[in-house]
Short mmCIF file of C-alpha atoms and ligand atoms in Angstrom, two decimals:
data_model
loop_
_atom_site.label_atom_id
_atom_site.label_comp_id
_atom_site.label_asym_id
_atom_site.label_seq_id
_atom_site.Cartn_x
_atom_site.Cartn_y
_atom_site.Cartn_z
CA UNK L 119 0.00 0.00 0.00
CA UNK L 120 1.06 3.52 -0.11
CA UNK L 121 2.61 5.13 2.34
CA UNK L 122 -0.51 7.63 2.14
CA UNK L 123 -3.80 6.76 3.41
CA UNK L 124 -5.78 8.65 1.03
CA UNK L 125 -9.40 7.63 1.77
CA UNK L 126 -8.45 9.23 5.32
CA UNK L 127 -7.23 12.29 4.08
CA UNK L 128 -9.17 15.30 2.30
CA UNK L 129 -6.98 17.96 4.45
CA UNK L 130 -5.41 20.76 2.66
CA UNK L 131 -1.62 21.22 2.14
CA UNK L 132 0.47 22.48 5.46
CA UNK L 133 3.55 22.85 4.10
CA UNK L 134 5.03 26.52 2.81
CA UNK L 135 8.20 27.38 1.29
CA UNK L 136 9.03 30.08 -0.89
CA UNK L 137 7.22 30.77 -3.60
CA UNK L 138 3.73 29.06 -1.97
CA UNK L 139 2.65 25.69 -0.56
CA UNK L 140 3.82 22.77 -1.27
CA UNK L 141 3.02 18.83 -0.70
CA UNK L 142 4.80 15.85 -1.02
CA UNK L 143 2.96 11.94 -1.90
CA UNK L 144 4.72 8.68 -1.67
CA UNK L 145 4.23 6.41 -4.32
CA UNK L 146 5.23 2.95 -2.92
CA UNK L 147 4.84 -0.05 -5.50
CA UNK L 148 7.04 -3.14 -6.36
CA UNK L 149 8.39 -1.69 -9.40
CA UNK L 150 9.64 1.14 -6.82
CA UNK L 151 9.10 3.39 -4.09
CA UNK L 152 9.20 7.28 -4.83
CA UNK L 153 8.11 10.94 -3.90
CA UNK L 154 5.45 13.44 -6.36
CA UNK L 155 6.78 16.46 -5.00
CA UNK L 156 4.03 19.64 -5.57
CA UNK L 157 4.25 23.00 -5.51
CA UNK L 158 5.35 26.36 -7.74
CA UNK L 159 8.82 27.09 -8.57
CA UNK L 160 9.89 23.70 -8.00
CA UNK L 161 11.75 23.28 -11.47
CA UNK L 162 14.24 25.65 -9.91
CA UNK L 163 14.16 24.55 -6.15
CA UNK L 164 18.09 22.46 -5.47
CA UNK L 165 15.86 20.19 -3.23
CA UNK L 166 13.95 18.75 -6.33
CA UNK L 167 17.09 17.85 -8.00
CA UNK L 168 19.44 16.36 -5.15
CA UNK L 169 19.37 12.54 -4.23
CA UNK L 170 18.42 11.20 -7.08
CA UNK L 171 20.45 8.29 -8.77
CA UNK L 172 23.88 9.40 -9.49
CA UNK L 173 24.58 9.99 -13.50
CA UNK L 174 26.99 11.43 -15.49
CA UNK L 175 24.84 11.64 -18.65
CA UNK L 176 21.38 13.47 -18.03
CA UNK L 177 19.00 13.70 -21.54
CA UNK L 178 16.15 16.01 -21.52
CA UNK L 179 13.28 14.42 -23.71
CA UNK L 180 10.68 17.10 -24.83
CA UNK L 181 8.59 18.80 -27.42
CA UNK L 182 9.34 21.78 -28.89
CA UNK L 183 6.85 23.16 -27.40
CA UNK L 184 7.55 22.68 -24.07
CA UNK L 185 10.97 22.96 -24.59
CA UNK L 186 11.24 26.39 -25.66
CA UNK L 187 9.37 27.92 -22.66
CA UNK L 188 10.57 25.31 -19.29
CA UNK L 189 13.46 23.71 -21.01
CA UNK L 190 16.61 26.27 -20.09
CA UNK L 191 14.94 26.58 -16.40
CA UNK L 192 15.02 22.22 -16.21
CA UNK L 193 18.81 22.19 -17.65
CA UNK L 194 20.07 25.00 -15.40
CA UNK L 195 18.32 23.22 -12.64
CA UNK L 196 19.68 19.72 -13.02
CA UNK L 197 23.58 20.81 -14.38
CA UNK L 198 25.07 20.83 -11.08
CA UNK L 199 24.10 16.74 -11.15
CA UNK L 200 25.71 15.89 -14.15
CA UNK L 201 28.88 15.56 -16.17
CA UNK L 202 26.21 16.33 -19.76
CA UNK L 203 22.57 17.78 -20.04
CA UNK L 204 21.83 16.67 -23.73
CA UNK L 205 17.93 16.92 -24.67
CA UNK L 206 16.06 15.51 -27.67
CA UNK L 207 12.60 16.66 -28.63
CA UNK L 208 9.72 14.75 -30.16
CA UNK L 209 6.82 16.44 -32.41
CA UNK L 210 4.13 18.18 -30.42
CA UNK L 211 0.85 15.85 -30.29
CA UNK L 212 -0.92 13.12 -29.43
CA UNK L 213 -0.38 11.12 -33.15
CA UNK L 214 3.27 11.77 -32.09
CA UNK L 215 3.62 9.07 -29.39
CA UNK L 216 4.51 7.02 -31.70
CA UNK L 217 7.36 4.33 -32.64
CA UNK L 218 9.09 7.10 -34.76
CA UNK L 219 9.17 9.25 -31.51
CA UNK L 220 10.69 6.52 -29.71
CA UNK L 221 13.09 5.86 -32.19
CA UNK L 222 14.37 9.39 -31.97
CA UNK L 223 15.06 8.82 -28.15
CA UNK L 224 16.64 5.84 -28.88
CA UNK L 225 19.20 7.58 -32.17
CA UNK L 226 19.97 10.24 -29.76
CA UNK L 227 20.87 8.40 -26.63
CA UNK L 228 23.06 5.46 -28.37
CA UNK L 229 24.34 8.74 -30.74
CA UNK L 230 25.37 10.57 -27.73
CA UNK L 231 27.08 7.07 -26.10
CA UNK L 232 24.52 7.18 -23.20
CA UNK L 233 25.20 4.35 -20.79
CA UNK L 234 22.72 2.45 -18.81
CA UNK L 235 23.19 5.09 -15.96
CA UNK L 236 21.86 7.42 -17.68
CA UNK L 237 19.22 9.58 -16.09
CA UNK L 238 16.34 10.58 -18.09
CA UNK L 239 14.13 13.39 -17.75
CA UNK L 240 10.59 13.74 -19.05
CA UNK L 241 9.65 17.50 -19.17
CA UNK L 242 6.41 18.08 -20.92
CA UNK L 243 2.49 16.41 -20.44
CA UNK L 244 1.42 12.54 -21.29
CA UNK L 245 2.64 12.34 -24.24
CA UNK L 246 6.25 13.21 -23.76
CA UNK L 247 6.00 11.29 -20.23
CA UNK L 248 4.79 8.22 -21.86
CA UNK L 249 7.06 7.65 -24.82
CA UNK L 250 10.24 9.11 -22.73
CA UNK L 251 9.28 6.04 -19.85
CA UNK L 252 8.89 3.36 -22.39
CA UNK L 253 11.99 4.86 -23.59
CA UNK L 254 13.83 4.40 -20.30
CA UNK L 255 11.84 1.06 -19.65
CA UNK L 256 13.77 -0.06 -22.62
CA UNK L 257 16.96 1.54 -23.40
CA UNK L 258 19.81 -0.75 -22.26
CA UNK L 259 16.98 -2.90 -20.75
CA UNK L 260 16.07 -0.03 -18.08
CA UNK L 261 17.88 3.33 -17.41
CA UNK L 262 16.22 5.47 -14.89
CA UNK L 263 14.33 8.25 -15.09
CA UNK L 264 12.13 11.67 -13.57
CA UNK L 265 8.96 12.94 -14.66
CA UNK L 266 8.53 16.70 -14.80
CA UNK L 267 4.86 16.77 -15.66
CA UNK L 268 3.74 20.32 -17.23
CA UNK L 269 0.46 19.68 -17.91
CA UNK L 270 -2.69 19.58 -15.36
CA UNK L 271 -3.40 16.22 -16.53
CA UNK L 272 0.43 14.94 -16.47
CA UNK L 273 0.49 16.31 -13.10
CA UNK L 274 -2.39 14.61 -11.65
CA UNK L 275 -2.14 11.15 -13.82
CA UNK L 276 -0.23 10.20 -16.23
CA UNK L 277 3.16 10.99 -14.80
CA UNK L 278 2.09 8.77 -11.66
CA UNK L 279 2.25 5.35 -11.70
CA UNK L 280 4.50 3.78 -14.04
CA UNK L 281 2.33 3.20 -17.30
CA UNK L 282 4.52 4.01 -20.23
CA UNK L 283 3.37 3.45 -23.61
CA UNK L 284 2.78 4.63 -27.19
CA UNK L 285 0.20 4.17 -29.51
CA UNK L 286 -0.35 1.70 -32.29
CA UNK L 287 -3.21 2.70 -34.93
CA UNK L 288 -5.39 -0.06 -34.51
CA UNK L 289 -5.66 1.07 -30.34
CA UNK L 290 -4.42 3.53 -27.74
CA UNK L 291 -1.40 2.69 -25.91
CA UNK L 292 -0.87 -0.59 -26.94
CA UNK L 293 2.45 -1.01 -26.62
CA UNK L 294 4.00 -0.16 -23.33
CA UNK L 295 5.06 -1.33 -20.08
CA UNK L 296 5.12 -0.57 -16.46
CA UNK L 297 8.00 1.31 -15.26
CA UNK L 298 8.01 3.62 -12.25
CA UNK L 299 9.74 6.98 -12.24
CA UNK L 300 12.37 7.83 -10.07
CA UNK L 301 10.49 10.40 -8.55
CA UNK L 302 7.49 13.05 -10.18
CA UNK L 303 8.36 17.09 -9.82
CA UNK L 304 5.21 18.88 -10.46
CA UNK L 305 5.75 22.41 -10.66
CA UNK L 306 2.58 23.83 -10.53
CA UNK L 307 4.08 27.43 -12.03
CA UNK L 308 4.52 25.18 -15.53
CA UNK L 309 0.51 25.57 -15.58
CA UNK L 310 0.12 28.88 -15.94
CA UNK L 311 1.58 28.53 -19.32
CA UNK L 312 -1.01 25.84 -20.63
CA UNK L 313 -3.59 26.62 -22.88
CA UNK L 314 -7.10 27.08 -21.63
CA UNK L 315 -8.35 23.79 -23.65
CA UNK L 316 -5.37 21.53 -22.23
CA UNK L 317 -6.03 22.64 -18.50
CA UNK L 318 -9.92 22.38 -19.41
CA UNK L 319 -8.40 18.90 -20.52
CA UNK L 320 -6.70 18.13 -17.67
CA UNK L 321 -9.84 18.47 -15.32
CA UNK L 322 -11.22 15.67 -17.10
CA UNK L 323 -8.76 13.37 -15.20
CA UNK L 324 -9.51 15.21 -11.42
CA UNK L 325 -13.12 14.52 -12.03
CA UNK L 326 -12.46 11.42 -12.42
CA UNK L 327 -11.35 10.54 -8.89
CA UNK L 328 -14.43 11.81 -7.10
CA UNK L 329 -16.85 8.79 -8.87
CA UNK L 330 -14.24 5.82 -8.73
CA UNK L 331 -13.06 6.83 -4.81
CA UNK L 332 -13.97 10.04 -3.22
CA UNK L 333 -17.77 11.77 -2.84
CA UNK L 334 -16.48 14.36 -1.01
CA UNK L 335 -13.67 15.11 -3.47
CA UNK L 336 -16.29 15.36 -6.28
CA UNK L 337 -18.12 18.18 -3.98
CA UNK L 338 -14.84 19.77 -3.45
CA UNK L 339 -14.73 20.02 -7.88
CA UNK L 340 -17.89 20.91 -7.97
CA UNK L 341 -17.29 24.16 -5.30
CA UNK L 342 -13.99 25.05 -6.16
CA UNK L 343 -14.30 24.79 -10.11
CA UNK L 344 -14.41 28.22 -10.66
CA UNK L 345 -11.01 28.70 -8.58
CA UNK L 346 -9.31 25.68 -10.46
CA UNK L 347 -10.01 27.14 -14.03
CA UNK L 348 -8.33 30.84 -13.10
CA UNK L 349 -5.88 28.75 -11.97
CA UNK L 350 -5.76 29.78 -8.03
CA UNK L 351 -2.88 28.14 -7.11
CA UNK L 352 -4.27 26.99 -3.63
CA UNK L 353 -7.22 24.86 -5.39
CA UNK L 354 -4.48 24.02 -7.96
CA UNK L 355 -2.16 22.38 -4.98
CA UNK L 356 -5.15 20.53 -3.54
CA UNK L 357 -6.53 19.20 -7.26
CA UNK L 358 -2.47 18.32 -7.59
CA UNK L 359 -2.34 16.48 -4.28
CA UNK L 360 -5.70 14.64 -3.59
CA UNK L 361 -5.84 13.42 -7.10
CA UNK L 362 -1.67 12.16 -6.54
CA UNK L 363 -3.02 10.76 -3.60
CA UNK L 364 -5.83 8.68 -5.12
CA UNK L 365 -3.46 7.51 -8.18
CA UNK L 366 -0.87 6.48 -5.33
CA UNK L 367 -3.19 4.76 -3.07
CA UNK L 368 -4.65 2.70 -6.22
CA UNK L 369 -1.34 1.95 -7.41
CA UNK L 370 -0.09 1.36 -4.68
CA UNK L 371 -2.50 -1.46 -4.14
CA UNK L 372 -2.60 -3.00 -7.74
CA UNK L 373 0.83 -1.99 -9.61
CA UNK L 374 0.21 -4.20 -12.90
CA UNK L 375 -3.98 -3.61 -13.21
CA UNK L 376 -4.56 -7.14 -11.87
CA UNK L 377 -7.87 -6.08 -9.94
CA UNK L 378 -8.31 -2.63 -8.75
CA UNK L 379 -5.82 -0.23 -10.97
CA UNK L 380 -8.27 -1.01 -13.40
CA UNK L 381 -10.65 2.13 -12.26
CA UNK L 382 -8.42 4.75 -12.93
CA UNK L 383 -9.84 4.09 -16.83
CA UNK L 384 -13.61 4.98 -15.60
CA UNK L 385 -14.56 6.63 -19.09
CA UNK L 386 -11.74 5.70 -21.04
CA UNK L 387 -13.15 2.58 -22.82
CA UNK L 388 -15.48 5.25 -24.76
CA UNK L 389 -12.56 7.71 -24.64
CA UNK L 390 -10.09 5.99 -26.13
CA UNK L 391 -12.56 4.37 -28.40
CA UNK L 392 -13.05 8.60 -29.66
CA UNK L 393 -9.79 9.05 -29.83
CA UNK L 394 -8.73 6.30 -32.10
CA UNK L 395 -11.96 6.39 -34.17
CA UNK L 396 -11.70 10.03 -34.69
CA UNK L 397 -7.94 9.40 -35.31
CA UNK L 398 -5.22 10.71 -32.74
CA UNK L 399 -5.22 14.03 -31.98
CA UNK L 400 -8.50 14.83 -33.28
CA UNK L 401 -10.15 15.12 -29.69
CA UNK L 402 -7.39 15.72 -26.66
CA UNK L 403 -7.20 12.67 -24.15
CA UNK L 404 -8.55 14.54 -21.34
CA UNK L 405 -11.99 15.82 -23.66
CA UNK L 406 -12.42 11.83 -25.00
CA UNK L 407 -12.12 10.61 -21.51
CA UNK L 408 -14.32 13.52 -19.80
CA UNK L 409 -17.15 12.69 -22.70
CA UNK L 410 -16.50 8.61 -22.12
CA UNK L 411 -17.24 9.45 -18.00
CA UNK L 412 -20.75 11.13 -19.13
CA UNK L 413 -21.14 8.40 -21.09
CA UNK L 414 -19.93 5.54 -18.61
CA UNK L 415 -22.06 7.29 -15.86
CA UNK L 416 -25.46 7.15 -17.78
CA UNK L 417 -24.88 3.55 -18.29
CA UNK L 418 -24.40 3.16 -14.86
CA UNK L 419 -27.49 4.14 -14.33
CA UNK L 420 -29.17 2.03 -16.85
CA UNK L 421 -28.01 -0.81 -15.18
CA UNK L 422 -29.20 0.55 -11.96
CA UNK L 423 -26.18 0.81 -10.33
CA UNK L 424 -26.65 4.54 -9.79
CA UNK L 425 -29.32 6.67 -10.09
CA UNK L 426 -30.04 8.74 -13.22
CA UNK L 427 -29.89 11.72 -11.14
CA UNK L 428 -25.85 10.60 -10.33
CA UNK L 429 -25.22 10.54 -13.89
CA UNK L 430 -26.97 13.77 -14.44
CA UNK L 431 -24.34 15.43 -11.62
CA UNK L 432 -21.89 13.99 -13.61
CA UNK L 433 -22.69 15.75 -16.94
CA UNK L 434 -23.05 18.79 -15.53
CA UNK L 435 -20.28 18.84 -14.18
CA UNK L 436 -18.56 17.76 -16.98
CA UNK L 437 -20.19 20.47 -18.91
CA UNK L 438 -19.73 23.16 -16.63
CA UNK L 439 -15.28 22.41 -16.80
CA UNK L 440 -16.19 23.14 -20.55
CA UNK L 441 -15.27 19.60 -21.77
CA UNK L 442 -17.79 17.77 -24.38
CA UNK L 443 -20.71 15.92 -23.38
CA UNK L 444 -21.35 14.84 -26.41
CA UNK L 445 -20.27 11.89 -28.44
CA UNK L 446 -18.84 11.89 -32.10
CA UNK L 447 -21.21 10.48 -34.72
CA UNK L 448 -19.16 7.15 -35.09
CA UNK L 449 -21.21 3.92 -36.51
CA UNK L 450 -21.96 2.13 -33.88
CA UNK L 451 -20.44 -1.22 -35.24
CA UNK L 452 -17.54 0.99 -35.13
CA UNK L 453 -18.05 1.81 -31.46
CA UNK L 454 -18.09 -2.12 -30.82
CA UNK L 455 -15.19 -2.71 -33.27
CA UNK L 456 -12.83 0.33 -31.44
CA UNK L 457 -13.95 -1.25 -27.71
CA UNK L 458 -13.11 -4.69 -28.55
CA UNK L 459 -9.70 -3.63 -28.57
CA UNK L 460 -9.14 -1.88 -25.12
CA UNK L 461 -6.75 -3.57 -22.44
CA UNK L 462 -9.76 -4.06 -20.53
CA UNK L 463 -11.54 -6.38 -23.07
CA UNK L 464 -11.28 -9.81 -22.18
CA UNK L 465 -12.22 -12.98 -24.96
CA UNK L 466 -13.85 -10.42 -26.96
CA UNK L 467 -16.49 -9.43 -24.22
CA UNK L 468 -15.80 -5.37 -23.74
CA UNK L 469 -15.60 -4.06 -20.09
CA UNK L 470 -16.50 -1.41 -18.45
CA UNK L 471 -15.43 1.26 -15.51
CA UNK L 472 -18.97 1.48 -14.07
CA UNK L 473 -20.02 3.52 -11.09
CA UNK L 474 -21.70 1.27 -8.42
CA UNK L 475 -22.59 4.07 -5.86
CA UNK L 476 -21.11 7.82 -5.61
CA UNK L 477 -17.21 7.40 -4.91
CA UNK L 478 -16.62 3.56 -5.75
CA UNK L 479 -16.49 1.77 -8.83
CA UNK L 480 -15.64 -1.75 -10.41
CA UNK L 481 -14.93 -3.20 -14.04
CA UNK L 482 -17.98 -5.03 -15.92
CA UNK L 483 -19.03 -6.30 -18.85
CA UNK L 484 -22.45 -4.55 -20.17
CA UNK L 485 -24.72 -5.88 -23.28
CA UNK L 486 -23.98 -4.50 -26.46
CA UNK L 487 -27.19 -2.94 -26.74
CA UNK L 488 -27.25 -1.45 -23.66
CA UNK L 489 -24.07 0.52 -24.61
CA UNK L 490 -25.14 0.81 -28.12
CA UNK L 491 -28.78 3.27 -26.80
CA UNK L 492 -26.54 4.73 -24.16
CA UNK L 493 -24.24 6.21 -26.98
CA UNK L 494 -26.97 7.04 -29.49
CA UNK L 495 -29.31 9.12 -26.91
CA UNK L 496 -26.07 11.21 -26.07
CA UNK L 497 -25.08 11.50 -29.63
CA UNK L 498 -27.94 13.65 -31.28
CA UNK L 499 -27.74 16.88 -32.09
CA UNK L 500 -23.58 16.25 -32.29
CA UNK L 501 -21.40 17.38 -35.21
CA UNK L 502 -18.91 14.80 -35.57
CA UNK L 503 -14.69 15.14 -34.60
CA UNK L 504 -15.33 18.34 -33.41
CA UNK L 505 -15.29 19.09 -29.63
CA UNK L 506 -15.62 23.02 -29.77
CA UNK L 507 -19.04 22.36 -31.08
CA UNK L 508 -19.79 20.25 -28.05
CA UNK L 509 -19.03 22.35 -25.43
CA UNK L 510 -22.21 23.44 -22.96
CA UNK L 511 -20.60 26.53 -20.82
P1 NAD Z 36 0.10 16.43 -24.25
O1 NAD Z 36 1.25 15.72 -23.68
O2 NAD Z 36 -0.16 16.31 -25.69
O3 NAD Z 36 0.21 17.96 -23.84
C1 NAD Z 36 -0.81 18.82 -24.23
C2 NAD Z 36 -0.30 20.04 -25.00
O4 NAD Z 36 0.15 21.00 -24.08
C3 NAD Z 36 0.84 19.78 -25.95
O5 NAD Z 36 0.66 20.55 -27.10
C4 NAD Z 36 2.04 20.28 -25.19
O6 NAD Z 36 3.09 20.69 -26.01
C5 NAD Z 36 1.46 21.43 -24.44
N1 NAD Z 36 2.09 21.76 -23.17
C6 NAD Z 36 2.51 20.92 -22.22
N2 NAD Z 36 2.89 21.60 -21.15
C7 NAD Z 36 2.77 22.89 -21.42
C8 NAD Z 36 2.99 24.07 -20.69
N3 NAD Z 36 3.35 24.06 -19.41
N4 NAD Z 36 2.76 25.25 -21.30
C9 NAD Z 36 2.30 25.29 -22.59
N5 NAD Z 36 2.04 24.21 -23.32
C10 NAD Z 36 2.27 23.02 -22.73
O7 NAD Z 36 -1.26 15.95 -23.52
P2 NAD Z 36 -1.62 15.57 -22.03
O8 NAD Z 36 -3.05 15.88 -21.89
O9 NAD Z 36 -0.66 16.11 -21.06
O10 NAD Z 36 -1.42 13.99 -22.00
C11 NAD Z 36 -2.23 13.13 -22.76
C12 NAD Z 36 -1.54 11.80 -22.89
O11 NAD Z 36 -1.36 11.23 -21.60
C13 NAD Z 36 -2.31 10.79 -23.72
O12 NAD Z 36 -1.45 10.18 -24.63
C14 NAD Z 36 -2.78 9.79 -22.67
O13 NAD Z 36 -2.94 8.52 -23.21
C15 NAD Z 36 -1.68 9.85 -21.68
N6 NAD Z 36 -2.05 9.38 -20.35
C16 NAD Z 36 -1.25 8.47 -19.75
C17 NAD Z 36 -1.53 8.03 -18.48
C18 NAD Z 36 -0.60 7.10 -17.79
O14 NAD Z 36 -0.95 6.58 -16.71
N7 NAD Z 36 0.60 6.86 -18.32
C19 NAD Z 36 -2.67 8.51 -17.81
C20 NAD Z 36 -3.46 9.46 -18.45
C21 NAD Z 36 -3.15 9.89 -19.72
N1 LIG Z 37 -4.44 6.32 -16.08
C1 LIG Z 37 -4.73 4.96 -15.81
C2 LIG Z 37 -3.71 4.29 -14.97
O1 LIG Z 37 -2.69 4.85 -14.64
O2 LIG Z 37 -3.89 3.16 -14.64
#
């Protein structure tokens, strides 16, 4: 288990040091046990930085991006612990995590003689921090390496936890492994350089948390919304922590997705069933998934796990963070055909992240149909592949 006890805590950060609050979560799984460290202006805080594995070579992995607005700061930061800072950058975007993209890692770290103590850094949101993990999954069989999340969602998910992947056309993140990070700096100044629809994004995944393991954290969202999208850093740093928390608690529990990890995908059978129907890049991750939890939470309902009026708090919700509510026009053969092929799918049967009451959930397998009506009642009226059309505000 982790070291945290989330389910126990909902308190509010105590810690202060320059430059604002700060928090610290421990992360304590099989594949390793290590620190998310929160807070602004910790890209150039020495603390982040010292006590980490000792390498001569450090390599940057990035996007351009990214790169041109945090990557000086994360180089200046982390020189004094090397002999090299080198950095490669991959394209910007989602169709970009990719084999080519890991390929590029790969050129620049056997081009640059990079031996298997080399410490890698990922600076950038989900898509850097997945293909630069499978990268150091893989490179001389396992090299270590830091996550520097700069995105809200890469802050409060993806960079947590150890999946590493990229994507193969046929399905999202298909080819991967699990590979825990040395430790997770999320500076929470990075954010104030996001773009509205990638922080709007990144709420997707906070929502998230309240149905699969935390009421009150949903009513916490739903007060403190406002707050979160003008950025305040103090509902920022609690977002930040509880959902780290959560995601450390869960995989703390279930490293590998045996059993319980499996809820931290509550809307992403229909999300990443968008995202690869529409093609990647089309919808962001964190829009697909925050659609695929309106959807997920309606068929809750039908089931009768939940009542309608759950699902209904759901969408609104959804809808009020300015994400679509809204499914894409897809076929729905094409629906079945895309779901067939998530991790979660077992002998063909497709399964679901349902909610079974307000703050716990559990994977099933629904009927076809049952999915099929869910998806066509919340499809009308929507203009297909494009989420600005979608949005209720
Ligand atoms: P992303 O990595 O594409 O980043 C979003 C955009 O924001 C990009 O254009 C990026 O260049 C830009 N950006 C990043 N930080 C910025 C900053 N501070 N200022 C300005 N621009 C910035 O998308 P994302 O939403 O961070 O991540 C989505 C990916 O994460 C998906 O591939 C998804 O599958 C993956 N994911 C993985 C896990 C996991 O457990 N490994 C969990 C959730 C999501
Ligand atoms: N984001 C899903 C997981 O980490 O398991």
């Amino acid at each position: 288990m982790s070291a945290t006890d989330p389910k126990a805590s909902a308190s509010f950060p105590t810690g202060t040091a320059e430059g604002g609050a700060r928090a610290r979560v421990s992360v304590d799984t099989p594949g390793g046990r290590y620190e998310i460290c929160i807070g602004p202006g910790l890209m150039a805080s020495a603390e982040s930085w010292s006590g980490l594995p000792r390498a001569a070579d450090a390599v940057i992995v990035s996007n351009p991006t990214v790169w041109a607005i945090h990557g000086q700061a994360l180089a200046a930061a982390i020189a004094p612990h090397h002999r090299r800072v080198t950095h490669v950058l991959v394209p910007d975007g989602e169709q970009y995590k990719d084999w080519a993209s890991l390929q590029r890692i790969y050129d620049h770290l056997l081009g640059c003689g990079c031996d298997r103590k080399t410490l890698l850094y990922a600076l950038g949101g989900g898509v850097v921090g997945d293909v630069a993990g499978l990268a150091a999954a893989t490179y001389m069989r396992g090299v270590p390496f830091v996550q520097v999340p700069t995105t809200l969602l890469a802050q409060v998910d993806s960079s947590v936890g150890g999946k590493t992947a990229i994507n193969h056309p046929l399905g999202k993140n298909m080819i991967g492994a699990f590979y825990q990070p040395a430790r997770v700096i999320c500076d929470l100044a990075t954010l104030d350089t996001l773009p509205r629809r990638e922080l709007v994004a990144g709420l997707a995944e906070v929502v998230k948390y309240g149905p699969i393991y935390d009421d009150t954290f949903l009513g916490w969202i739903e007060e403190h919304l406002s707050a979160l999208l003008a950025r305040e850093p103090a509902a920022l740093l609690h977002a930040v922590r509880r959902s780290c928390e959560i995601k450390a608690a869960v995989v703390g529990a279930d490293e590998r997705e045996s059993g319980q990890r499996a809820i931290l995908n509550f809307g992403h059978t229909f999300g990443h069933a968008i995202e690869a129907g529409l093609g990647f890049g089309t919808w962001l991750h964190g829009e697909a998934v925050g659609c695929g939890m309106v959807l997920a939470s309606h068929l809750s309902a039908d089931l009768g796990l939940v009542a309608p009026a759950y699902a209904e708090r759901i969408e609104r919700l959804i809808a009020r963070a300015g994400l679509p509510i809204r499914a894409p026009a897809l076929p729905g053969e094409r629906w079945l055909e895309l779901m067939r092929h998530d991790k979660k799918a077992e002998a063909g049967e497709i399964r679901f992240v349902l909610v079974e009451s307000p703050g716990a959930a559990a994977l099933r397998p629904a009927p076809d149909a049952r999915v099929l009506d869910v998806i066509r009642r919340l499809t009308e009226g929507a203009a297909p592949g494009d989420p600005a059309t979608l949005y209720r505000q």
